[in-house]
């Protein structure tokens, strides 16, 4: 199961994470986002009702930035299941 620690390990260099008050997860971007970048869809905060939804949102942010998407915890878990 993906939790805050796994999210921090995968995305912690650019985001910090917390559990949502009503469940799910919240990611807060480390650093500022310019008005121009915001107009392209970059966000200061990404939320998800579960880890899967949050990861999809984070991956979209990386793509908008033109950065390589890091290996997400869900991909790592899928790989470990396939190898076992």
CSV table of N, CA, C and O in Angstrom, one decimal:
chain,number,residue,atom,x,y,z
A,1,UNK,N,0.8,-1.2,0.0
A,1,UNK,CA,0.0,0.0,0.0
A,1,UNK,C,0.9,1.2,0.0
A,1,UNK,O,1.8,1.3,0.7
A,2,UNK,N,0.5,2.2,-0.8
A,2,UNK,CA,1.3,3.4,-0.9
A,2,UNK,C,0.8,4.4,0.1
A,2,UNK,O,-0.3,4.6,0.3
A,3,UNK,N,1.8,5.0,0.9
A,3,UNK,CA,1.5,6.0,1.9
A,3,UNK,C,2.5,7.2,1.7
A,3,UNK,O,3.2,7.3,0.8
A,4,UNK,N,2.4,8.0,2.7
A,4,UNK,CA,3.2,9.3,2.7
A,4,UNK,C,4.7,9.0,2.5
A,4,UNK,O,5.4,9.6,1.7
A,5,UNK,N,5.2,8.0,3.2
A,5,UNK,CA,6.6,7.7,3.1
A,5,UNK,C,7.1,7.3,1.7
A,5,UNK,O,8.1,7.7,1.2
A,6,UNK,N,6.2,6.4,1.1
A,6,UNK,CA,6.5,6.0,-0.3
A,6,UNK,C,6.5,7.2,-1.3
A,6,UNK,O,7.3,7.3,-2.2
A,7,UNK,N,5.5,8.0,-1.1
A,7,UNK,CA,5.4,9.2,-1.9
A,7,UNK,C,6.6,10.1,-1.7
A,7,UNK,O,7.1,10.6,-2.7
A,8,UNK,N,7.0,10.3,-0.5
A,8,UNK,CA,8.2,11.2,-0.2
A,8,UNK,C,9.4,10.6,-0.9
A,8,UNK,O,10.2,11.3,-1.5
A,9,UNK,N,9.5,9.3,-0.9
A,9,UNK,CA,10.7,8.6,-1.5
A,9,UNK,C,10.7,8.8,-3.0
A,9,UNK,O,11.8,9.1,-3.6
A,10,UNK,N,9.6,8.8,-3.6
A,10,UNK,CA,9.5,8.9,-5.1
A,10,UNK,C,9.6,10.4,-5.5
A,10,UNK,O,10.2,10.7,-6.5
A,11,UNK,N,8.9,11.3,-4.8
A,11,UNK,CA,8.7,12.6,-5.3
A,11,UNK,C,9.2,13.7,-4.4
A,11,UNK,O,9.0,14.9,-4.6
A,12,UNK,N,9.8,13.3,-3.3
A,12,UNK,CA,10.2,14.2,-2.2
A,12,UNK,C,11.1,15.4,-2.6
A,12,UNK,O,11.1,16.4,-1.8
A,13,UNK,N,11.8,15.3,-3.6
A,13,UNK,CA,12.7,16.4,-4.0
A,13,UNK,C,11.9,17.7,-4.4
A,13,UNK,O,12.4,18.8,-4.3
A,14,UNK,N,10.7,17.5,-4.9
A,14,UNK,CA,9.9,18.6,-5.5
A,14,UNK,C,8.6,18.8,-4.7
A,14,UNK,O,8.0,19.9,-4.9
A,15,UNK,N,8.2,17.9,-3.9
A,15,UNK,CA,6.9,17.9,-3.3
A,15,UNK,C,7.1,17.4,-1.8
A,15,UNK,O,7.9,16.6,-1.5
A,16,UNK,N,6.2,17.9,-1.0
A,16,UNK,CA,6.1,17.4,0.4
A,16,UNK,C,4.6,16.9,0.5
A,16,UNK,O,3.8,17.4,-0.1
A,17,UNK,N,4.4,15.9,1.4
A,17,UNK,CA,3.2,15.2,1.4
A,17,UNK,C,2.6,15.2,2.8
A,17,UNK,O,3.3,15.2,3.8
A,18,UNK,N,1.2,15.1,2.8
A,18,UNK,CA,0.5,14.9,4.1
A,18,UNK,C,-0.7,14.1,3.8
A,18,UNK,O,-1.2,14.1,2.7
A,19,UNK,N,-1.2,13.5,4.9
A,19,UNK,CA,-2.5,12.8,4.7
A,19,UNK,C,-3.6,13.9,4.7
A,19,UNK,O,-3.5,14.9,5.4
A,20,UNK,N,-4.6,13.7,3.9
A,20,UNK,CA,-5.8,14.6,3.9
A,20,UNK,C,-6.6,14.4,5.1
A,20,UNK,O,-6.8,13.3,5.6
A,21,UNK,N,-7.3,15.5,5.5
A,21,UNK,CA,-8.1,15.5,6.7
A,21,UNK,C,-9.3,14.5,6.6
A,21,UNK,O,-9.6,13.8,7.6
A,22,UNK,N,-9.8,14.4,5.4
A,22,UNK,CA,-11.0,13.5,5.2
A,22,UNK,C,-10.6,12.2,4.5
A,22,UNK,O,-11.4,11.5,4.0
A,23,UNK,N,-9.3,11.9,4.5
A,23,UNK,CA,-8.8,10.8,3.8
A,23,UNK,C,-8.0,11.3,2.5
A,23,UNK,O,-8.0,12.5,2.2
A,24,UNK,N,-7.3,10.4,1.9
A,24,UNK,CA,-6.6,10.7,0.7
A,24,UNK,C,-5.3,11.4,1.1
A,24,UNK,O,-4.8,11.3,2.2
A,25,UNK,N,-4.7,12.1,0.1
A,25,UNK,CA,-3.4,12.7,0.3
A,25,UNK,C,-3.3,14.1,-0.3
A,25,UNK,O,-4.1,14.4,-1.3
A,26,UNK,N,-2.4,14.9,0.2
A,26,UNK,CA,-2.2,16.3,-0.3
A,26,UNK,C,-0.7,16.4,-0.6
A,26,UNK,O,0.2,16.0,0.2
A,27,UNK,N,-0.3,16.9,-1.8
A,27,UNK,CA,1.1,17.2,-2.1
A,27,UNK,C,1.2,18.7,-2.2
A,27,UNK,O,0.4,19.4,-2.9
A,28,UNK,N,2.2,19.3,-1.6
A,28,UNK,CA,2.5,20.7,-1.6
A,28,UNK,C,3.9,20.9,-2.4
A,28,UNK,O,4.9,20.2,-2.0
A,29,UNK,N,3.9,21.7,-3.4
A,29,UNK,CA,5.1,21.9,-4.2
A,29,UNK,C,6.1,22.6,-3.3
A,29,UNK,O,5.8,23.6,-2.6
A,30,UNK,N,7.3,22.2,-3.4
A,30,UNK,CA,8.4,22.9,-2.7
A,30,UNK,C,8.9,24.0,-3.7
A,30,UNK,O,9.4,23.6,-4.8
A,31,UNK,N,8.8,25.2,-3.4
A,31,UNK,CA,9.2,26.3,-4.3
A,31,UNK,C,8.0,27.0,-4.9
A,31,UNK,O,6.9,26.6,-4.7
A,32,UNK,N,8.3,28.0,-5.6
A,32,UNK,CA,7.3,28.9,-6.2
A,32,UNK,C,6.9,28.5,-7.6
A,32,UNK,O,7.7,27.9,-8.3
A,33,UNK,N,5.7,28.8,-8.0
A,33,UNK,CA,5.2,28.6,-9.3
A,33,UNK,C,4.9,30.0,-9.9
A,33,UNK,O,4.1,30.7,-9.3
A,34,UNK,N,5.5,30.4,-11.0
A,34,UNK,CA,5.3,31.7,-11.5
A,34,UNK,C,3.8,31.8,-12.1
A,34,UNK,O,3.2,30.8,-12.4
A,35,UNK,N,3.4,33.0,-12.3
A,35,UNK,CA,2.0,33.2,-12.9
A,35,UNK,C,2.0,32.6,-14.3
A,35,UNK,O,1.0,32.0,-14.7
A,36,UNK,N,3.1,32.7,-15.0
A,36,UNK,CA,3.1,32.1,-16.4
A,36,UNK,C,3.0,30.6,-16.3
A,36,UNK,O,2.3,30.0,-17.1
A,37,UNK,N,3.7,30.0,-15.4
A,37,UNK,CA,3.7,28.5,-15.2
A,37,UNK,C,2.3,28.1,-14.7
A,37,UNK,O,1.7,27.1,-15.2
A,38,UNK,N,1.6,28.9,-13.9
A,38,UNK,CA,0.3,28.6,-13.4
A,38,UNK,C,-0.7,28.6,-14.6
A,38,UNK,O,-1.6,27.8,-14.7
A,39,UNK,N,-0.5,29.6,-15.5
A,39,UNK,CA,-1.3,29.6,-16.7
A,39,UNK,C,-1.2,28.4,-17.6
A,39,UNK,O,-2.1,28.1,-18.4
A,40,UNK,N,-0.1,27.7,-17.5
A,40,UNK,CA,0.1,26.5,-18.3
A,40,UNK,C,-0.4,25.2,-17.5
A,40,UNK,O,-0.3,24.1,-18.0
A,41,UNK,N,-0.9,25.5,-16.3
A,41,UNK,CA,-1.5,24.3,-15.5
A,41,UNK,C,-0.7,23.9,-14.3
A,41,UNK,O,-1.1,22.9,-13.7
A,42,UNK,N,0.5,24.5,-14.1
A,42,UNK,CA,1.3,24.0,-12.9
A,42,UNK,C,0.6,24.5,-11.7
A,42,UNK,O,0.0,25.6,-11.6
A,43,UNK,N,0.7,23.7,-10.6
A,43,UNK,CA,-0.1,23.9,-9.4
A,43,UNK,C,0.9,23.9,-8.2
A,43,UNK,O,1.9,23.3,-8.2
A,44,UNK,N,0.4,24.6,-7.2
A,44,UNK,CA,1.1,24.6,-5.9
A,44,UNK,C,0.7,23.4,-5.1
A,44,UNK,O,1.5,22.9,-4.3
A,45,UNK,N,-0.5,22.9,-5.3
A,45,UNK,CA,-1.1,21.8,-4.5
A,45,UNK,C,-1.7,20.8,-5.4
A,45,UNK,O,-2.4,21.2,-6.4
A,46,UNK,N,-1.5,19.6,-5.1
A,46,UNK,CA,-2.2,18.5,-5.9
A,46,UNK,C,-2.8,17.6,-4.8
A,46,UNK,O,-2.2,17.2,-3.8
A,47,UNK,N,-4.1,17.2,-5.0
A,47,UNK,CA,-4.8,16.4,-4.0
A,47,UNK,C,-5.3,15.1,-4.7
A,47,UNK,O,-5.5,15.1,-5.9
A,48,UNK,N,-5.4,14.1,-3.9
A,48,UNK,CA,-6.0,12.9,-4.4
A,48,UNK,C,-6.8,12.1,-3.4
A,48,UNK,O,-6.4,12.1,-2.2
A,49,UNK,N,-7.9,11.6,-3.8
A,49,UNK,CA,-8.8,10.8,-2.8
A,49,UNK,C,-8.0,9.5,-2.4
A,49,UNK,O,-8.3,9.0,-1.3
A,50,UNK,N,-7.1,9.1,-3.2
A,50,UNK,CA,-6.2,8.0,-2.8
A,50,UNK,C,-4.9,8.2,-3.5
A,50,UNK,O,-4.7,9.1,-4.2
A,51,UNK,N,-3.9,7.3,-3.2
A,51,UNK,CA,-2.6,7.4,-3.7
A,51,UNK,C,-2.6,7.4,-5.2
A,51,UNK,O,-1.8,8.2,-5.9
A,52,UNK,N,-3.4,6.5,-5.8
A,52,UNK,CA,-3.4,6.4,-7.3
A,52,UNK,C,-3.8,7.8,-7.9
A,52,UNK,O,-3.2,8.2,-8.9
A,53,UNK,N,-4.8,8.4,-7.4
A,53,UNK,CA,-5.3,9.7,-8.0
A,53,UNK,C,-4.2,10.7,-7.8
A,53,UNK,O,-4.0,11.5,-8.7
A,54,UNK,N,-3.6,10.8,-6.6
A,54,UNK,CA,-2.5,11.7,-6.4
A,54,UNK,C,-1.4,11.5,-7.3
A,54,UNK,O,-0.8,12.5,-7.9
A,55,UNK,N,-1.0,10.3,-7.5
A,55,UNK,CA,0.2,10.0,-8.4
A,55,UNK,C,-0.1,10.4,-9.8
A,55,UNK,O,0.7,11.0,-10.5
A,56,UNK,N,-1.4,10.2,-10.3
A,56,UNK,CA,-1.7,10.7,-11.6
A,56,UNK,C,-1.6,12.2,-11.7
A,56,UNK,O,-1.1,12.7,-12.7
A,57,UNK,N,-2.0,12.9,-10.7
A,57,UNK,CA,-1.9,14.3,-10.7
A,57,UNK,C,-0.4,14.8,-10.7
A,57,UNK,O,-0.1,15.7,-11.4
A,58,UNK,N,0.4,14.1,-9.9
A,58,UNK,CA,1.8,14.5,-9.9
A,58,UNK,C,2.5,14.2,-11.2
A,58,UNK,O,3.3,15.0,-11.7
A,59,UNK,N,2.2,13.1,-11.8
A,59,UNK,CA,2.7,12.7,-13.1
A,59,UNK,C,2.3,13.8,-14.1
A,59,UNK,O,3.2,14.2,-15.0
A,60,UNK,N,1.1,14.3,-14.1
A,60,UNK,CA,0.7,15.3,-15.0
A,60,UNK,C,1.5,16.6,-14.8
A,60,UNK,O,1.9,17.2,-15.8
A,61,UNK,N,1.8,16.9,-13.5
A,61,UNK,CA,2.6,18.1,-13.2
A,61,UNK,C,4.0,17.9,-13.8
A,61,UNK,O,4.6,18.9,-14.4
A,62,UNK,N,4.6,16.8,-13.7
A,62,UNK,CA,6.0,16.6,-14.2
A,62,UNK,C,5.9,16.7,-15.7
A,62,UNK,O,6.8,17.3,-16.3
A,63,UNK,N,4.9,16.2,-16.4
A,63,UNK,CA,4.8,16.3,-17.8
A,63,UNK,C,4.7,17.7,-18.3
A,63,UNK,O,5.3,18.2,-19.2
A,64,UNK,N,3.8,18.5,-17.5
A,64,UNK,CA,3.7,19.9,-17.8
A,64,UNK,C,5.0,20.7,-17.7
A,64,UNK,O,5.2,21.7,-18.4
A,65,UNK,N,5.8,20.3,-16.7
A,65,UNK,CA,7.1,20.9,-16.5
A,65,UNK,C,8.1,20.5,-17.6
A,65,UNK,O,9.2,21.1,-17.7
A,66,UNK,N,7.8,19.5,-18.3
A,66,UNK,CA,8.8,18.9,-19.3
A,66,UNK,C,9.9,18.1,-18.7
A,66,UNK,O,10.9,17.9,-19.2
A,67,UNK,N,9.6,17.6,-17.5
A,67,UNK,CA,10.5,16.7,-16.7
A,67,UNK,C,10.2,15.3,-16.9
A,67,UNK,O,9.0,14.9,-17.1
A,68,UNK,N,11.2,14.4,-16.7
A,68,UNK,CA,10.9,13.0,-16.7
A,68,UNK,C,10.1,12.6,-15.5
A,68,UNK,O,10.4,13.2,-14.4
A,69,UNK,N,9.1,11.8,-15.6
A,69,UNK,CA,8.3,11.4,-14.5
A,69,UNK,C,9.1,10.3,-13.7
A,69,UNK,O,9.5,9.3,-14.3
A,70,UNK,N,9.3,10.5,-12.4
A,70,UNK,CA,10.0,9.5,-11.6
A,70,UNK,C,9.2,8.3,-11.5
A,70,UNK,O,8.0,8.2,-11.7
A,71,UNK,N,9.9,7.2,-11.2
A,71,UNK,CA,9.2,5.9,-11.0
A,71,UNK,C,8.3,6.0,-9.8
A,71,UNK,O,8.8,6.4,-8.7
A,72,UNK,N,7.1,5.8,-10.0
A,72,UNK,CA,6.1,6.0,-8.9
A,72,UNK,C,6.1,4.8,-8.0
A,72,UNK,O,6.4,3.7,-8.4
A,73,UNK,N,5.6,5.0,-6.8
A,73,UNK,CA,5.5,3.8,-5.9
A,73,UNK,C,4.6,2.7,-6.5
A,73,UNK,O,4.9,1.6,-6.3
A,74,UNK,N,3.5,3.1,-7.2
A,74,UNK,CA,2.7,2.1,-7.8
A,74,UNK,C,3.4,1.3,-8.8
A,74,UNK,O,3.2,0.1,-9.0
A,75,UNK,N,4.3,1.9,-9.6
A,75,UNK,CA,5.0,1.2,-10.6
A,75,UNK,C,6.0,0.2,-10.0
A,75,UNK,O,6.2,-0.9,-10.4
A,76,UNK,N,6.6,0.7,-8.9
A,76,UNK,CA,7.6,-0.1,-8.2
A,76,UNK,C,6.9,-1.3,-7.6
A,76,UNK,O,7.4,-2.5,-7.7
A,77,UNK,N,5.7,-1.1,-7.0
A,77,UNK,CA,4.9,-2.2,-6.4
A,77,UNK,C,4.5,-3.2,-7.5
A,77,UNK,O,4.6,-4.4,-7.3
A,78,UNK,N,4.1,-2.7,-8.7
A,78,UNK,CA,3.7,-3.6,-9.8
A,78,UNK,C,4.9,-4.4,-10.2
A,78,UNK,O,4.7,-5.6,-10.5
A,79,UNK,N,6.0,-3.8,-10.3
A,79,UNK,CA,7.2,-4.5,-10.7
A,79,UNK,C,7.6,-5.6,-9.7
A,79,UNK,O,7.9,-6.7,-10.1
A,80,UNK,N,7.5,-5.3,-8.4
A,80,UNK,CA,7.8,-6.3,-7.4
A,80,UNK,C,6.8,-7.5,-7.5
A,80,UNK,O,7.2,-8.6,-7.3
A,81,UNK,N,5.5,-7.2,-7.7
A,81,UNK,CA,4.6,-8.3,-7.8
A,81,UNK,C,4.9,-9.2,-9.0
A,81,UNK,O,4.7,-10.4,-9.0
A,82,UNK,N,5.3,-8.5,-10.1
A,82,UNK,CA,5.5,-9.3,-11.4
A,82,UNK,C,6.8,-10.2,-11.2
A,82,UNK,O,6.8,-11.3,-11.8
A,83,UNK,N,7.8,-9.7,-10.5
A,83,UNK,CA,9.0,-10.4,-10.3
A,83,UNK,C,8.8,-11.6,-9.3
A,83,UNK,O,9.4,-12.6,-9.4
A,84,UNK,N,7.9,-11.4,-8.3
A,84,UNK,CA,7.8,-12.5,-7.3
A,84,UNK,C,7.2,-13.7,-7.8
A,84,UNK,O,6.5,-13.8,-8.7
